[in-house]
mmCIF file of C-alpha atoms in Angstrom:
data_model
loop_
_atom_site.group_PDB
_atom_site.id
_atom_site.type_symbol
_atom_site.label_atom_id
_atom_site.label_comp_id
_atom_site.label_asym_id
_atom_site.label_seq_id
_atom_site.Cartn_x
_atom_site.Cartn_y
_atom_site.Cartn_z
ATOM 1 C CA UNK A 842 -19.084 75.954 28.543
ATOM 2 C CA UNK A 843 -17.350 76.783 25.266
ATOM 3 C CA UNK A 844 -14.013 76.800 27.030
ATOM 4 C CA UNK A 845 -14.707 73.357 28.495
ATOM 5 C CA UNK A 846 -15.658 71.901 25.084
ATOM 6 C CA UNK A 847 -12.608 73.475 23.475
ATOM 7 C CA UNK A 848 -10.336 72.099 26.182
ATOM 8 C CA UNK A 849 -11.987 68.668 25.826
ATOM 9 C CA UNK A 850 -11.398 68.663 22.056
ATOM 10 C CA UNK A 851 -7.794 69.715 22.558
ATOM 11 C CA UNK A 852 -7.255 67.018 25.152
ATOM 12 C CA UNK A 853 -8.899 64.398 22.904
ATOM 13 C CA UNK A 854 -6.765 65.456 19.956
ATOM 14 C CA UNK A 855 -3.635 65.298 22.106
ATOM 15 C CA UNK A 856 -4.467 61.794 23.335
ATOM 16 C CA UNK A 857 -5.216 60.685 19.763
ATOM 17 C CA UNK A 858 -1.859 61.996 18.556
ATOM 18 C CA UNK A 859 -0.105 60.353 21.517
ATOM 19 C CA UNK A 860 -1.867 57.050 20.847
ATOM 20 C CA UNK A 861 -0.872 57.095 17.185
ATOM 21 C CA UNK A 862 2.698 57.961 18.148
ATOM 22 C CA UNK A 863 2.801 54.961 20.514
ATOM 23 C CA UNK A 864 1.481 52.678 17.744
ATOM 24 C CA UNK A 865 4.173 53.901 15.347
ATOM 25 C CA UNK A 866 6.880 53.327 17.968
ATOM 26 C CA UNK A 867 5.550 49.829 18.646
ATOM 27 C CA UNK A 868 5.610 48.965 14.929
ATOM 28 C CA UNK A 869 9.206 50.173 14.544
ATOM 29 C CA UNK A 870 10.177 48.185 17.613
ATOM 30 C CA UNK A 871 8.703 45.001 16.110
ATOM 31 C CA UNK A 872 10.660 45.556 12.910
ATOM 32 C CA UNK A 873 13.891 46.008 14.845
ATOM 33 C CA UNK A 874 13.284 42.773 16.778
ATOM 34 C CA UNK A 875 12.427 40.773 13.651
ATOM 35 C CA UNK A 876 15.165 38.141 13.359
ATOM 36 C CA UNK A 877 13.682 36.335 10.344
ATOM 37 C CA UNK A 878 16.210 35.749 7.556
ATOM 38 C CA UNK A 879 15.275 36.162 3.953
ATOM 39 C CA UNK A 880 16.327 33.138 1.860
ATOM 40 C CA UNK A 881 19.520 33.690 -0.078
ATOM 41 C CA UNK A 882 18.519 33.528 -3.710
ATOM 42 C CA UNK A 883 22.106 32.681 -4.605
ATOM 43 C CA UNK A 884 22.016 29.425 -2.630
ATOM 44 C CA UNK A 885 21.211 26.461 -4.898
ATOM 45 C CA UNK A 886 18.103 24.481 -4.039
ATOM 46 C CA UNK A 887 19.039 21.208 -2.341
ATOM 47 C CA UNK A 888 17.484 18.733 -4.722
ATOM 48 C CA UNK A 889 18.341 16.505 -7.638
ATOM 49 C CA UNK A 890 17.649 17.941 -11.072
ATOM 50 C CA UNK A 891 17.182 15.742 -14.133
ATOM 51 C CA UNK A 892 17.196 17.287 -17.576
ATOM 52 C CA UNK A 893 18.131 16.928 -21.230
ATOM 53 C CA UNK A 894 18.670 19.288 -24.144
ATOM 54 C CA UNK A 895 16.348 19.643 -27.108
ATOM 55 C CA UNK A 896 17.716 21.929 -29.857
ATOM 56 C CA UNK A 897 20.091 23.445 -27.296
ATOM 57 C CA UNK A 898 17.164 24.202 -24.979
ATOM 58 C CA UNK A 899 17.368 22.764 -21.480
ATOM 59 C CA UNK A 900 14.350 20.574 -20.689
ATOM 60 C CA UNK A 901 13.941 19.731 -16.991
ATOM 61 C CA UNK A 902 12.227 16.431 -16.149
ATOM 62 C CA UNK A 903 10.334 16.507 -12.859
ATOM 63 C CA UNK A 904 9.489 13.566 -10.625
ATOM 64 C CA UNK A 905 6.688 11.430 -12.067
ATOM 65 C CA UNK A 906 6.951 13.142 -15.458
ATOM 66 C CA UNK A 907 6.792 10.981 -18.574
ATOM 67 C CA UNK A 908 8.872 12.016 -21.554
ATOM 68 C CA UNK A 909 8.225 10.598 -25.022
ATOM 69 C CA UNK A 910 10.408 11.557 -27.943
ATOM 70 C CA UNK A 911 11.796 10.150 -31.165
ATOM 71 C CA UNK A 912 15.441 9.144 -30.875
ATOM 72 C CA UNK A 913 17.244 10.215 -34.020
ATOM 73 C CA UNK A 914 20.594 10.486 -32.277
ATOM 74 C CA UNK A 915 22.130 9.914 -28.862
ATOM 75 C CA UNK A 916 20.072 11.383 -26.048
ATOM 76 C CA UNK A 917 21.998 12.416 -22.939
ATOM 77 C CA UNK A 918 20.081 12.833 -19.707
ATOM 78 C CA UNK A 919 21.989 14.829 -17.082
ATOM 79 C CA UNK A 920 21.527 14.338 -13.367
ATOM 80 C CA UNK A 921 22.667 17.242 -11.186
ATOM 81 C CA UNK A 922 22.636 16.723 -7.450
ATOM 82 C CA UNK A 923 23.960 18.644 -4.488
ATOM 83 C CA UNK A 924 22.685 16.135 -1.944
ATOM 84 C CA UNK A 925 25.940 14.214 -1.701
ATOM 85 C CA UNK A 926 29.549 15.317 -2.017
ATOM 86 C CA UNK A 927 30.363 12.031 -3.760
ATOM 87 C CA UNK A 928 28.172 12.908 -6.747
ATOM 88 C CA UNK A 929 29.741 14.613 -9.709
ATOM 89 C CA UNK A 930 28.225 17.977 -10.511
ATOM 90 C CA UNK A 931 26.976 16.663 -13.835
ATOM 91 C CA UNK A 932 26.582 12.943 -14.484
ATOM 92 C CA UNK A 933 25.520 12.104 -18.048
ATOM 93 C CA UNK A 934 23.362 9.119 -18.984
ATOM 94 C CA UNK A 935 23.522 8.299 -22.674
ATOM 95 C CA UNK A 936 20.664 6.450 -24.353
ATOM 96 C CA UNK A 937 21.719 5.454 -27.857
ATOM 97 C CA UNK A 938 19.330 5.333 -30.809
ATOM 98 C CA UNK A 939 20.007 1.599 -31.227
ATOM 99 C CA UNK A 940 18.109 0.997 -27.971
ATOM 100 C CA UNK A 941 21.284 0.229 -26.032
ATOM 101 C CA UNK A 942 21.904 1.889 -22.710
ATOM 102 C CA UNK A 943 25.397 3.109 -21.854
ATOM 103 C CA UNK A 944 26.712 4.530 -18.615
ATOM 104 C CA UNK A 945 30.165 5.832 -17.756
ATOM 105 C CA UNK A 946 31.405 3.320 -15.205
ATOM 106 C CA UNK A 947 34.760 5.095 -15.036
ATOM 107 C CA UNK A 948 33.172 7.467 -12.520
ATOM 108 C CA UNK A 949 33.026 4.523 -10.137
ATOM 109 C CA UNK A 950 32.848 6.651 -7.005
ATOM 110 C CA UNK A 951 29.629 8.247 -8.226
ATOM 111 C CA UNK A 952 26.387 7.182 -6.586
ATOM 112 C CA UNK A 953 23.349 8.787 -8.130
ATOM 113 C CA UNK A 954 21.400 9.709 -5.033
ATOM 114 C CA UNK A 955 18.212 7.685 -5.375
ATOM 115 C CA UNK A 956 17.258 8.504 -8.939
ATOM 116 C CA UNK A 957 15.226 5.963 -10.892
ATOM 117 C CA UNK A 958 14.881 6.151 -14.646
ATOM 118 C CA UNK A 959 12.661 3.665 -16.466
ATOM 119 C CA UNK A 960 11.779 3.558 -20.102
ATOM 120 C CA UNK A 961 9.828 1.534 -22.636
ATOM 121 C CA UNK A 962 10.731 1.545 -26.293
ATOM 122 C CA UNK A 963 8.960 0.886 -29.551
ATOM 123 C CA UNK A 964 10.100 1.236 -33.160
ATOM 124 C CA UNK A 965 10.203 5.023 -33.112
ATOM 125 C CA UNK A 966 10.380 6.372 -29.584
ATOM 126 C CA UNK A 967 11.249 5.763 -25.958
ATOM 127 C CA UNK A 968 9.325 6.966 -22.945
ATOM 128 C CA UNK A 969 11.287 7.943 -19.836
ATOM 129 C CA UNK A 970 9.694 7.735 -16.417
ATOM 130 C CA UNK A 971 11.492 9.614 -13.640
ATOM 131 C CA UNK A 972 11.012 8.893 -9.970
ATOM 132 C CA UNK A 973 12.962 10.065 -6.938
ATOM 133 C CA UNK A 974 13.229 7.148 -4.520
ATOM 134 C CA UNK A 975 13.952 7.193 -0.783
ATOM 135 C CA UNK A 976 16.897 4.801 -1.052
ATOM 136 C CA UNK A 977 20.173 6.662 -1.479
ATOM 137 C CA UNK A 978 23.334 5.870 -3.443
ATOM 138 C CA UNK A 979 22.070 3.887 -6.393
ATOM 139 C CA UNK A 980 21.020 4.256 -9.966
ATOM 140 C CA UNK A 981 18.615 1.788 -11.560
ATOM 141 C CA UNK A 982 17.309 1.559 -15.090
ATOM 142 C CA UNK A 983 14.544 -0.864 -16.048
ATOM 143 C CA UNK A 984 13.927 -1.473 -19.724
ATOM 144 C CA UNK A 985 15.712 -2.934 -22.722
ATOM 145 C CA UNK A 986 18.989 -3.016 -20.788
ATOM 146 C CA UNK A 987 19.865 -1.822 -17.330
ATOM 147 C CA UNK A 988 22.790 -1.174 -15.036
ATOM 148 C CA UNK A 989 22.776 -0.928 -11.262
ATOM 149 C CA UNK A 990 25.648 1.106 -9.840
ATOM 150 C CA UNK A 991 25.999 0.722 -6.081
ATOM 151 C CA UNK A 992 28.680 1.938 -3.687
ATOM 152 C CA UNK A 993 27.063 0.942 -0.396
ATOM 153 C CA UNK A 994 26.577 -2.732 0.516
ATOM 154 C CA UNK A 995 23.531 -2.070 2.703
ATOM 155 C CA UNK A 996 21.899 -0.114 -0.092
ATOM 156 C CA UNK A 997 22.786 -2.894 -2.520
ATOM 157 C CA UNK A 998 20.904 -5.395 -0.365
ATOM 158 C CA UNK A 999 17.917 -3.077 -0.085
ATOM 159 C CA UNK A 1000 17.821 -2.586 -3.847
ATOM 160 C CA UNK A 1001 17.948 -6.326 -4.446
ATOM 161 C CA UNK A 1002 15.067 -6.852 -2.023
ATOM 162 C CA UNK A 1003 13.109 -4.071 -3.728
ATOM 163 C CA UNK A 1004 13.690 -5.547 -7.176
ATOM 164 C CA UNK A 1005 12.794 -9.062 -6.129
ATOM 165 C CA UNK A 1006 9.543 -7.913 -4.521
ATOM 166 C CA UNK A 1007 8.389 -5.448 -7.165
ATOM 167 C CA UNK A 1008 10.051 -6.120 -10.506
ATOM 168 C CA UNK A 1009 11.425 -9.635 -10.872
ATOM 169 C CA UNK A 1010 8.028 -11.428 -10.986
ATOM 170 C CA UNK A 1011 7.211 -9.469 -14.151
ATOM 171 C CA UNK A 1012 10.351 -10.528 -16.020
ATOM 172 C CA UNK A 1013 11.688 -13.983 -16.626
ATOM 173 C CA UNK A 1014 14.260 -14.402 -19.402
ATOM 174 C CA UNK A 1015 17.363 -12.272 -19.759
ATOM 175 C CA UNK A 1016 19.021 -10.669 -22.737
ATOM 176 C CA UNK A 1017 22.564 -9.454 -22.608
ATOM 177 C CA UNK A 1018 24.760 -6.889 -24.326
ATOM 178 C CA UNK A 1019 28.279 -5.756 -23.536
ATOM 179 C CA UNK A 1020 30.688 -2.875 -23.942
ATOM 180 C CA UNK A 1021 34.474 -2.655 -23.589
ATOM 181 C CA UNK A 1022 35.843 0.175 -21.470
ATOM 182 C CA UNK A 1023 39.052 1.979 -22.322
ATOM 183 C CA UNK A 1024 40.884 0.054 -19.599
ATOM 184 C CA UNK A 1025 39.994 -3.236 -21.303
ATOM 185 C CA UNK A 1026 37.319 -4.347 -18.837
ATOM 186 C CA UNK A 1027 34.245 -5.978 -20.302
ATOM 187 C CA UNK A 1028 30.968 -4.783 -18.836
ATOM 188 C CA UNK A 1029 27.947 -6.976 -19.420
ATOM 189 C CA UNK A 1030 24.594 -5.232 -19.274
ATOM 190 C CA UNK A 1031 21.522 -7.382 -19.155
ATOM 191 C CA UNK A 1032 17.860 -6.616 -19.516
ATOM 192 C CA UNK A 1033 14.721 -8.696 -19.332
ATOM 193 C CA UNK A 1034 12.268 -10.306 -21.727
ATOM 194 C CA UNK A 1035 9.071 -12.171 -20.974
ATOM 195 C CA UNK A 1036 9.394 -15.939 -21.138
ATOM 196 C CA UNK A 1037 7.547 -18.841 -19.556
ATOM 197 C CA UNK A 1038 10.797 -20.742 -18.957
ATOM 198 C CA UNK A 1039 12.785 -18.049 -17.174
ATOM 199 C CA UNK A 1040 13.728 -18.258 -13.497
ATOM 200 C CA UNK A 1041 15.509 -16.030 -10.995
ATOM 201 C CA UNK A 1042 17.494 -16.777 -7.856
ATOM 202 C CA UNK A 1043 15.798 -15.451 -4.734
ATOM 203 C CA UNK A 1044 19.097 -14.302 -3.201
ATOM 204 C CA UNK A 1045 19.238 -11.548 -5.795
ATOM 205 C CA UNK A 1046 22.742 -12.334 -7.001
ATOM 206 C CA UNK A 1047 21.559 -12.459 -10.596
ATOM 207 C CA UNK A 1048 20.027 -9.002 -10.732
ATOM 208 C CA UNK A 1049 22.994 -6.742 -10.078
ATOM 209 C CA UNK A 1050 25.900 -5.287 -11.996
ATOM 210 C CA UNK A 1051 28.182 -3.653 -9.458
ATOM 211 C CA UNK A 1052 30.811 -1.149 -10.615
ATOM 212 C CA UNK A 1053 33.756 -1.142 -8.223
ATOM 213 C CA UNK A 1054 37.297 0.188 -8.470
ATOM 214 C CA UNK A 1055 38.811 -2.649 -10.459
ATOM 215 C CA UNK A 1056 36.211 -5.279 -11.234
ATOM 216 C CA UNK A 1057 32.563 -5.978 -11.878
ATOM 217 C CA UNK A 1058 29.938 -8.362 -10.604
ATOM 218 C CA UNK A 1059 28.536 -9.893 -13.789
ATOM 219 C CA UNK A 1060 25.835 -12.404 -14.635
ATOM 220 C CA UNK A 1061 25.218 -14.165 -17.905
ATOM 221 C CA UNK A 1062 21.998 -16.103 -18.488
ATOM 222 C CA UNK A 1063 21.062 -17.870 -21.697
ATOM 223 C CA UNK A 1064 17.855 -17.512 -23.699
ATOM 224 C CA UNK A 1065 15.820 -19.539 -21.207
ATOM 225 C CA UNK A 1066 17.884 -18.658 -18.109
ATOM 226 C CA UNK A 1067 19.237 -22.213 -17.899
ATOM 227 C CA UNK A 1068 22.941 -21.412 -18.297
ATOM 228 C CA UNK A 1069 24.050 -18.934 -15.687
ATOM 229 C CA UNK A 1070 27.518 -17.637 -14.841
ATOM 230 C CA UNK A 1071 27.599 -15.563 -11.687
ATOM 231 C CA UNK A 1072 30.916 -13.737 -11.715
ATOM 232 C CA UNK A 1073 32.440 -12.321 -8.543
ATOM 233 C CA UNK A 1074 35.434 -9.999 -8.276
ATOM 234 C CA UNK A 1075 37.845 -12.947 -7.953
ATOM 235 C CA UNK A 1076 36.494 -14.554 -11.129
ATOM 236 C CA UNK A 1077 36.336 -11.460 -13.328
ATOM 237 C CA UNK A 1078 39.648 -12.093 -15.110
ATOM 238 C CA UNK A 1079 38.900 -15.802 -15.433
ATOM 239 C CA UNK A 1080 35.527 -14.987 -16.962
ATOM 240 C CA UNK A 1081 37.095 -12.655 -19.496
ATOM 241 C CA UNK A 1082 39.652 -15.264 -20.510
ATOM 242 C CA UNK A 1083 37.450 -18.365 -20.415
ATOM 243 C CA UNK A 1084 33.976 -17.231 -21.412
ATOM 244 C CA UNK A 1085 34.186 -13.970 -23.312
ATOM 245 C CA UNK A 1086 35.898 -15.273 -26.450
ATOM 246 C CA UNK A 1087 33.810 -18.464 -26.487
ATOM 247 C CA UNK A 1088 30.382 -17.046 -25.737
ATOM 248 C CA UNK A 1089 30.326 -13.521 -27.148
ATOM 249 C CA UNK A 1090 28.815 -14.719 -30.408
ATOM 250 C CA UNK A 1091 26.243 -16.739 -28.476
ATOM 251 C CA UNK A 1092 25.429 -13.673 -26.372
ATOM 252 C CA UNK A 1093 24.985 -11.484 -29.422
ATOM 253 C CA UNK A 1094 22.847 -14.154 -31.074
ATOM 254 C CA UNK A 1095 20.602 -14.437 -28.033
ATOM 255 C CA UNK A 1096 20.252 -10.653 -27.860
ATOM 256 C CA UNK A 1097 19.396 -10.482 -31.552
ATOM 257 C CA UNK A 1098 16.827 -13.263 -31.247
ATOM 258 C CA UNK A 1099 15.163 -11.608 -28.284
ATOM 259 C CA UNK A 1100 15.105 -8.212 -30.004
ATOM 260 C CA UNK A 1101 13.465 -9.728 -33.058
ATOM 261 C CA UNK A 1102 10.657 -10.987 -30.834
ATOM 262 C CA UNK A 1103 9.826 -7.487 -29.492
#
């Protein structure tokens, strides 16, 4: 009887060892067949990054973040994107402390991959609201002044429709500022002010400033939006010669008047 029990224990131990050995082999086999690929940490994340520098420290602005700060000097917001080969690696947006918005239109091939920046200003600070929109290839700024930079006609139409539906009803009169590029082109940037007399065209032609290779689509509207000059590519030079020298002072006066009413 003792021999039987001893043999039984030996057999049981042998089967246990064999079973464990089979489990170990099975686990190694699963590891060998595992075709999952670990993400390459050196590959840059495919998304747009928006950031600025505060005392040489990089501050990233996420979607739906609101940034409030006092502007004592020029603030440059950088937009990095790897979503489109047409986008420069680093596209700066400069917001000056005099509440004017400036954008480098010399990089005319750049389309800023659906990034919206909006801001509201008071006497001491501006608040920036960042949103990543589904529409691609445009940059839109709503606030004191704004520029729309579009390289795709279908996107341009979609943006105009979007603005007409969601933004234009809230704004009625237009204020205008301008800057001269190094190539001599005049770029007119217009923003919006509340007014009971202001009107907008439903076709959207008066809400876009389109940077192209050699010319700009420009609109000028007076204090009550009664005098409008819609400038196409063919009329750009004529506008510069006929209207710029005559109306620049009027434009600056209108802008000053509207700013004083803020």
